[in-house]
Short mmCIF file of N, CA, C and O in Angstrom, two decimals:
data_model
loop_
_atom_site.label_atom_id
_atom_site.label_comp_id
_atom_site.label_asym_id
_atom_site.label_seq_id
_atom_site.Cartn_x
_atom_site.Cartn_y
_atom_site.Cartn_z
N GLY F 1 -17.13 -10.43 1.06
CA GLY F 1 -17.11 -9.32 1.95
C GLY F 1 -16.50 -8.09 1.31
O GLY F 1 -15.96 -8.13 0.22
N GLU F 2 -16.59 -7.01 2.03
CA GLU F 2 -16.04 -5.76 1.54
C GLU F 2 -14.55 -5.68 1.80
O GLU F 2 -14.05 -6.19 2.80
N VAL F 3 -13.85 -5.02 0.89
CA VAL F 3 -12.41 -4.83 1.01
C VAL F 3 -12.13 -3.34 0.92
O VAL F 3 -12.61 -2.67 0.00
N LEU F 4 -11.38 -2.82 1.87
CA LEU F 4 -10.94 -1.43 1.83
C LEU F 4 -9.54 -1.43 1.24
O LEU F 4 -8.61 -2.03 1.79
N VAL F 5 -9.40 -0.78 0.07
CA VAL F 5 -8.13 -0.82 -0.66
C VAL F 5 -7.45 0.54 -0.58
O VAL F 5 -8.06 1.57 -0.87
N PHE F 6 -6.19 0.53 -0.20
CA PHE F 6 -5.34 1.72 -0.21
C PHE F 6 -4.40 1.56 -1.39
O PHE F 6 -3.79 0.50 -1.56
N ILE F 7 -4.29 2.61 -2.21
CA ILE F 7 -3.51 2.51 -3.43
C ILE F 7 -2.40 3.55 -3.42
O ILE F 7 -2.66 4.75 -3.25
N GLU F 8 -1.18 3.10 -3.62
CA GLU F 8 -0.03 3.98 -3.78
C GLU F 8 0.30 4.03 -5.27
O GLU F 8 0.44 2.99 -5.91
N VAL F 9 0.41 5.24 -5.81
CA VAL F 9 0.71 5.41 -7.23
C VAL F 9 2.10 6.00 -7.37
O VAL F 9 2.43 7.01 -6.73
N LYS F 10 2.92 5.36 -8.18
CA LYS F 10 4.29 5.81 -8.43
C LYS F 10 4.49 5.99 -9.93
O LYS F 10 4.07 5.14 -10.73
N THR F 11 5.14 7.08 -10.29
CA THR F 11 5.40 7.33 -11.71
C THR F 11 6.89 7.54 -11.94
O THR F 11 7.63 7.95 -11.05
N ARG F 12 7.30 7.24 -13.16
CA ARG F 12 8.68 7.46 -13.61
C ARG F 12 8.65 7.79 -15.08
O ARG F 12 7.73 7.39 -15.81
N GLN F 13 9.66 8.47 -15.52
CA GLN F 13 9.84 8.70 -16.95
C GLN F 13 10.21 7.36 -17.58
O GLN F 13 10.83 6.50 -16.93
N PRO F 14 9.86 7.13 -18.85
CA PRO F 14 10.13 5.83 -19.46
C PRO F 14 11.62 5.48 -19.52
O PRO F 14 11.99 4.32 -19.52
N ASP F 15 12.49 6.49 -19.51
CA ASP F 15 13.93 6.21 -19.58
C ASP F 15 14.59 6.17 -18.21
O ASP F 15 15.81 6.15 -18.09
N SER F 16 13.79 6.14 -17.15
CA SER F 16 14.32 6.11 -15.79
C SER F 16 15.05 4.79 -15.53
O SER F 16 14.65 3.72 -16.00
N VAL F 17 16.13 4.89 -14.77
CA VAL F 17 16.93 3.70 -14.44
C VAL F 17 16.20 2.82 -13.43
O VAL F 17 16.28 1.60 -13.49
N SER F 18 15.48 3.43 -12.50
CA SER F 18 14.82 2.68 -11.43
C SER F 18 13.34 2.46 -11.75
O SER F 18 12.65 3.37 -12.20
N ALA F 19 12.87 1.26 -11.48
CA ALA F 19 11.45 0.94 -11.66
C ALA F 19 10.65 1.67 -10.58
O ALA F 19 11.09 1.79 -9.44
N PRO F 20 9.46 2.17 -10.93
CA PRO F 20 8.69 2.95 -9.95
C PRO F 20 8.33 2.18 -8.68
O PRO F 20 8.32 2.74 -7.59
N GLU F 21 8.08 0.89 -8.80
CA GLU F 21 7.69 0.11 -7.61
C GLU F 21 8.82 -0.01 -6.58
O GLU F 21 8.58 -0.29 -5.42
N ARG F 22 10.04 0.23 -7.00
CA ARG F 22 11.18 0.16 -6.06
C ARG F 22 11.09 1.28 -5.02
O ARG F 22 11.72 1.19 -3.96
N ALA F 23 10.32 2.32 -5.30
CA ALA F 23 10.17 3.42 -4.36
C ALA F 23 9.25 3.05 -3.19
O ALA F 23 9.18 3.78 -2.20
N VAL F 24 8.57 1.92 -3.29
CA VAL F 24 7.72 1.46 -2.18
C VAL F 24 8.57 0.52 -1.33
O VAL F 24 8.49 -0.70 -1.43
N ASP F 25 9.40 1.12 -0.51
CA ASP F 25 10.31 0.36 0.34
C ASP F 25 9.69 0.13 1.72
O ASP F 25 8.52 0.45 1.94
N ASP F 26 10.47 -0.44 2.63
CA ASP F 26 9.95 -0.74 3.97
C ASP F 26 9.42 0.51 4.69
O ASP F 26 8.38 0.45 5.34
N ASP F 27 10.15 1.62 4.56
CA ASP F 27 9.69 2.85 5.20
C ASP F 27 8.35 3.32 4.63
O ASP F 27 7.46 3.74 5.37
N LYS F 28 8.20 3.25 3.32
CA LYS F 28 6.95 3.67 2.67
C LYS F 28 5.81 2.74 3.09
O LYS F 28 4.71 3.20 3.39
N MET F 29 6.06 1.43 3.12
CA MET F 29 5.02 0.49 3.54
C MET F 29 4.59 0.75 4.98
O MET F 29 3.40 0.74 5.29
N ARG F 30 5.56 1.02 5.84
CA ARG F 30 5.24 1.32 7.24
C ARG F 30 4.39 2.59 7.33
O ARG F 30 3.40 2.63 8.07
N ALA F 31 4.75 3.62 6.56
CA ALA F 31 3.97 4.87 6.57
C ALA F 31 2.56 4.65 6.03
O ALA F 31 1.59 5.21 6.56
N LEU F 32 2.42 3.83 4.99
CA LEU F 32 1.10 3.56 4.43
C LEU F 32 0.23 2.77 5.41
O LEU F 32 -0.96 3.03 5.55
N ARG F 33 0.83 1.81 6.09
CA ARG F 33 0.08 1.06 7.11
C ARG F 33 -0.39 1.98 8.23
O ARG F 33 -1.52 1.88 8.70
N ARG F 34 0.49 2.88 8.65
CA ARG F 34 0.14 3.82 9.71
C ARG F 34 -1.00 4.72 9.26
O ARG F 34 -1.96 4.95 10.01
N ALA F 35 -0.93 5.22 8.04
CA ALA F 35 -1.99 6.08 7.50
C ALA F 35 -3.31 5.31 7.40
O ALA F 35 -4.37 5.85 7.70
N ALA F 36 -3.23 4.05 7.00
CA ALA F 36 -4.44 3.22 6.89
C ALA F 36 -5.07 3.00 8.26
O ALA F 36 -6.29 3.11 8.41
N ARG F 37 -4.25 2.69 9.26
CA ARG F 37 -4.77 2.52 10.62
C ARG F 37 -5.46 3.79 11.10
O ARG F 37 -6.53 3.75 11.69
N ASP F 38 -4.84 4.95 10.82
CA ASP F 38 -5.42 6.22 11.22
C ASP F 38 -6.75 6.46 10.50
O ASP F 38 -7.73 6.87 11.10
N TYR F 39 -6.78 6.18 9.20
CA TYR F 39 -8.01 6.37 8.43
C TYR F 39 -9.13 5.46 8.97
O TYR F 39 -10.26 5.90 9.16
N VAL F 40 -8.80 4.20 9.20
CA VAL F 40 -9.80 3.24 9.69
C VAL F 40 -10.36 3.72 11.03
O VAL F 40 -11.57 3.68 11.26
N ARG F 41 -9.48 4.20 11.88
CA ARG F 41 -9.92 4.69 13.19
C ARG F 41 -10.81 5.92 13.04
O ARG F 41 -11.88 5.99 13.63
N ARG F 42 -10.40 6.87 12.23
CA ARG F 42 -11.17 8.12 12.07
C ARG F 42 -12.48 7.91 11.32
O ARG F 42 -13.46 8.58 11.60
N ALA F 43 -12.48 7.01 10.35
CA ALA F 43 -13.68 6.79 9.54
C ALA F 43 -14.65 5.83 10.21
O ALA F 43 -15.72 5.55 9.67
N ALA F 44 -14.27 5.32 11.39
CA ALA F 44 -15.11 4.36 12.12
C ALA F 44 -15.44 3.17 11.24
O ALA F 44 -16.56 2.68 11.23
N PHE F 45 -14.46 2.72 10.49
CA PHE F 45 -14.61 1.51 9.67
C PHE F 45 -14.94 0.36 10.60
O PHE F 45 -14.25 0.12 11.59
N ASP F 46 -16.02 -0.34 10.33
CA ASP F 46 -16.51 -1.37 11.24
C ASP F 46 -15.60 -2.59 11.19
O ASP F 46 -15.63 -3.38 10.27
N GLU F 47 -14.80 -2.72 12.24
CA GLU F 47 -13.86 -3.84 12.33
C GLU F 47 -14.49 -5.05 13.01
O GLU F 47 -13.90 -6.11 13.03
N THR F 48 -15.67 -4.91 13.57
CA THR F 48 -16.26 -5.99 14.34
C THR F 48 -17.18 -6.89 13.52
O THR F 48 -17.45 -8.01 13.92
N SER F 49 -17.65 -6.40 12.39
CA SER F 49 -18.57 -7.22 11.60
C SER F 49 -17.77 -8.08 10.62
O SER F 49 -17.40 -7.65 9.54
N GLY F 50 -17.47 -9.27 11.04
CA GLY F 50 -16.69 -10.16 10.20
C GLY F 50 -15.22 -9.80 10.24
O GLY F 50 -14.77 -9.03 11.07
N GLU F 51 -14.48 -10.39 9.35
CA GLU F 51 -13.04 -10.17 9.31
C GLU F 51 -12.74 -8.83 8.63
O GLU F 51 -13.30 -8.50 7.60
N ARG F 52 -11.88 -8.08 9.25
CA ARG F 52 -11.45 -6.81 8.66
C ARG F 52 -10.57 -7.11 7.46
O ARG F 52 -9.59 -7.86 7.57
N VAL F 53 -10.90 -6.57 6.31
CA VAL F 53 -10.13 -6.83 5.10
C VAL F 53 -9.58 -5.51 4.57
O VAL F 53 -10.33 -4.67 4.09
N LEU F 54 -8.27 -5.34 4.71
CA LEU F 54 -7.57 -4.21 4.14
C LEU F 54 -6.61 -4.74 3.09
O LEU F 54 -6.04 -5.81 3.26
N ARG F 55 -6.43 -3.97 2.03
CA ARG F 55 -5.50 -4.40 0.98
C ARG F 55 -4.70 -3.19 0.52
O ARG F 55 -5.22 -2.08 0.46
N PHE F 56 -3.44 -3.42 0.24
CA PHE F 56 -2.56 -2.37 -0.26
C PHE F 56 -2.13 -2.72 -1.68
O PHE F 56 -1.46 -3.73 -1.90
N ASP F 57 -2.55 -1.88 -2.62
CA ASP F 57 -2.18 -2.06 -4.01
C ASP F 57 -1.16 -0.99 -4.39
O ASP F 57 -1.09 0.07 -3.76
N VAL F 58 -0.38 -1.28 -5.42
CA VAL F 58 0.55 -0.31 -5.98
C VAL F 58 0.27 -0.21 -7.47
O VAL F 58 0.18 -1.23 -8.16
N VAL F 59 0.12 1.02 -7.94
CA VAL F 59 -0.04 1.28 -9.37
C VAL F 59 1.22 2.00 -9.82
O VAL F 59 1.62 3.00 -9.21
N THR F 60 1.84 1.48 -10.87
CA THR F 60 3.03 2.13 -11.41
C THR F 60 2.76 2.61 -12.82
O THR F 60 2.06 1.96 -13.60
N ILE F 61 3.33 3.77 -13.13
CA ILE F 61 3.20 4.35 -14.47
C ILE F 61 4.60 4.75 -14.92
O ILE F 61 5.26 5.55 -14.26
N ALA F 62 5.03 4.17 -16.01
CA ALA F 62 6.33 4.51 -16.61
C ALA F 62 6.07 4.81 -18.08
O ALA F 62 5.85 3.89 -18.87
N GLY F 63 6.04 6.09 -18.41
CA GLY F 63 5.68 6.47 -19.78
C GLY F 63 4.24 6.10 -20.04
O GLY F 63 3.35 6.51 -19.31
N MET F 64 4.02 5.27 -21.04
CA MET F 64 2.66 4.82 -21.38
C MET F 64 2.33 3.46 -20.76
O MET F 64 1.27 2.90 -21.00
N ARG F 65 3.22 2.91 -19.95
CA ARG F 65 3.03 1.59 -19.34
C ARG F 65 2.44 1.74 -17.94
O ARG F 65 3.03 2.40 -17.08
N LEU F 66 1.28 1.15 -17.74
CA LEU F 66 0.61 1.18 -16.44
C LEU F 66 0.52 -0.25 -15.92
O LEU F 66 0.16 -1.17 -16.65
N GLN F 67 0.86 -0.42 -14.65
CA GLN F 67 0.77 -1.75 -14.03
C GLN F 67 0.06 -1.61 -12.69
O GLN F 67 0.38 -0.71 -11.90
N HIS F 68 -0.89 -2.50 -12.43
CA HIS F 68 -1.64 -2.52 -11.17
C HIS F 68 -1.27 -3.80 -10.43
O HIS F 68 -1.58 -4.89 -10.89
N MET F 69 -0.61 -3.64 -9.29
CA MET F 69 -0.22 -4.79 -8.47
C MET F 69 -1.17 -4.89 -7.29
O MET F 69 -1.09 -4.10 -6.35
N ARG F 70 -2.09 -5.85 -7.37
CA ARG F 70 -3.05 -6.09 -6.30
C ARG F 70 -2.34 -6.78 -5.13
O ARG F 70 -1.51 -7.65 -5.35
N ALA F 71 -2.70 -6.36 -3.92
CA ALA F 71 -2.10 -6.94 -2.71
C ALA F 71 -0.57 -6.93 -2.83
O ALA F 71 0.09 -7.94 -2.65
N ALA F 72 -0.03 -5.75 -3.12
CA ALA F 72 1.41 -5.61 -3.36
C ALA F 72 2.24 -5.91 -2.11
O ALA F 72 3.37 -6.37 -2.22
N PHE F 73 1.65 -5.65 -0.94
CA PHE F 73 2.33 -6.00 0.31
C PHE F 73 1.27 -6.25 1.37
O PHE F 73 0.14 -5.80 1.24
N PRO F 74 1.63 -7.03 2.40
CA PRO F 74 0.63 -7.43 3.40
C PRO F 74 0.16 -6.25 4.25
O PRO F 74 0.91 -5.30 4.49
N ALA F 75 -1.06 -6.35 4.72
CA ALA F 75 -1.64 -5.30 5.55
C ALA F 75 -1.00 -5.25 6.92
O ALA F 75 -0.93 -4.19 7.55
N SER F 76 -0.51 -6.36 7.41
CA SER F 76 0.16 -6.36 8.71
C SER F 76 1.66 -6.47 8.50
O SER F 76 2.13 -7.16 7.59
N GLN F 77 2.38 -5.79 9.36
CA GLN F 77 3.83 -5.79 9.25
C GLN F 77 4.38 -7.03 9.95
O GLN F 77 4.00 -7.33 11.08
N PRO F 78 5.27 -7.78 9.26
CA PRO F 78 5.85 -8.95 9.92
C PRO F 78 6.67 -8.56 11.14
O PRO F 78 7.20 -7.44 11.19
N ALA F 79 6.74 -9.44 12.11
CA ALA F 79 7.52 -9.18 13.31
C ALA F 79 8.98 -9.01 12.94
O ALA F 79 9.51 -9.69 12.08
N SER F 80 9.62 -8.09 13.62
CA SER F 80 11.04 -7.83 13.36
C SER F 80 11.87 -9.01 13.85
O SER F 80 11.58 -9.63 14.86
N LEU F 81 12.94 -9.26 13.16
CA LEU F 81 13.86 -10.33 13.55
C LEU F 81 14.90 -9.81 14.55
O LEU F 81 15.71 -10.58 15.05
N TYR F 82 14.88 -8.54 14.82
CA TYR F 82 15.91 -7.95 15.68
C TYR F 82 15.37 -7.66 17.06
O TYR F 82 14.27 -7.38 17.27
#
């Protein structure tokens, strides 16, 4: 089936203390999920034909090092424990 992939790209200088993927925290994931829901609604992405497949990837670039993390976080947000 078809997969709709949303990609977040993060960059850092090679001498940075923090890894670029660390910038994709809970708040960022929540914002990306919200943006994806809005896009799907506006683009009339057909959610009824088979299972809806959304995927969130993260691409990190640190200097000359590029990493592609497929399915970096789940499309649905886990239920809160609080």
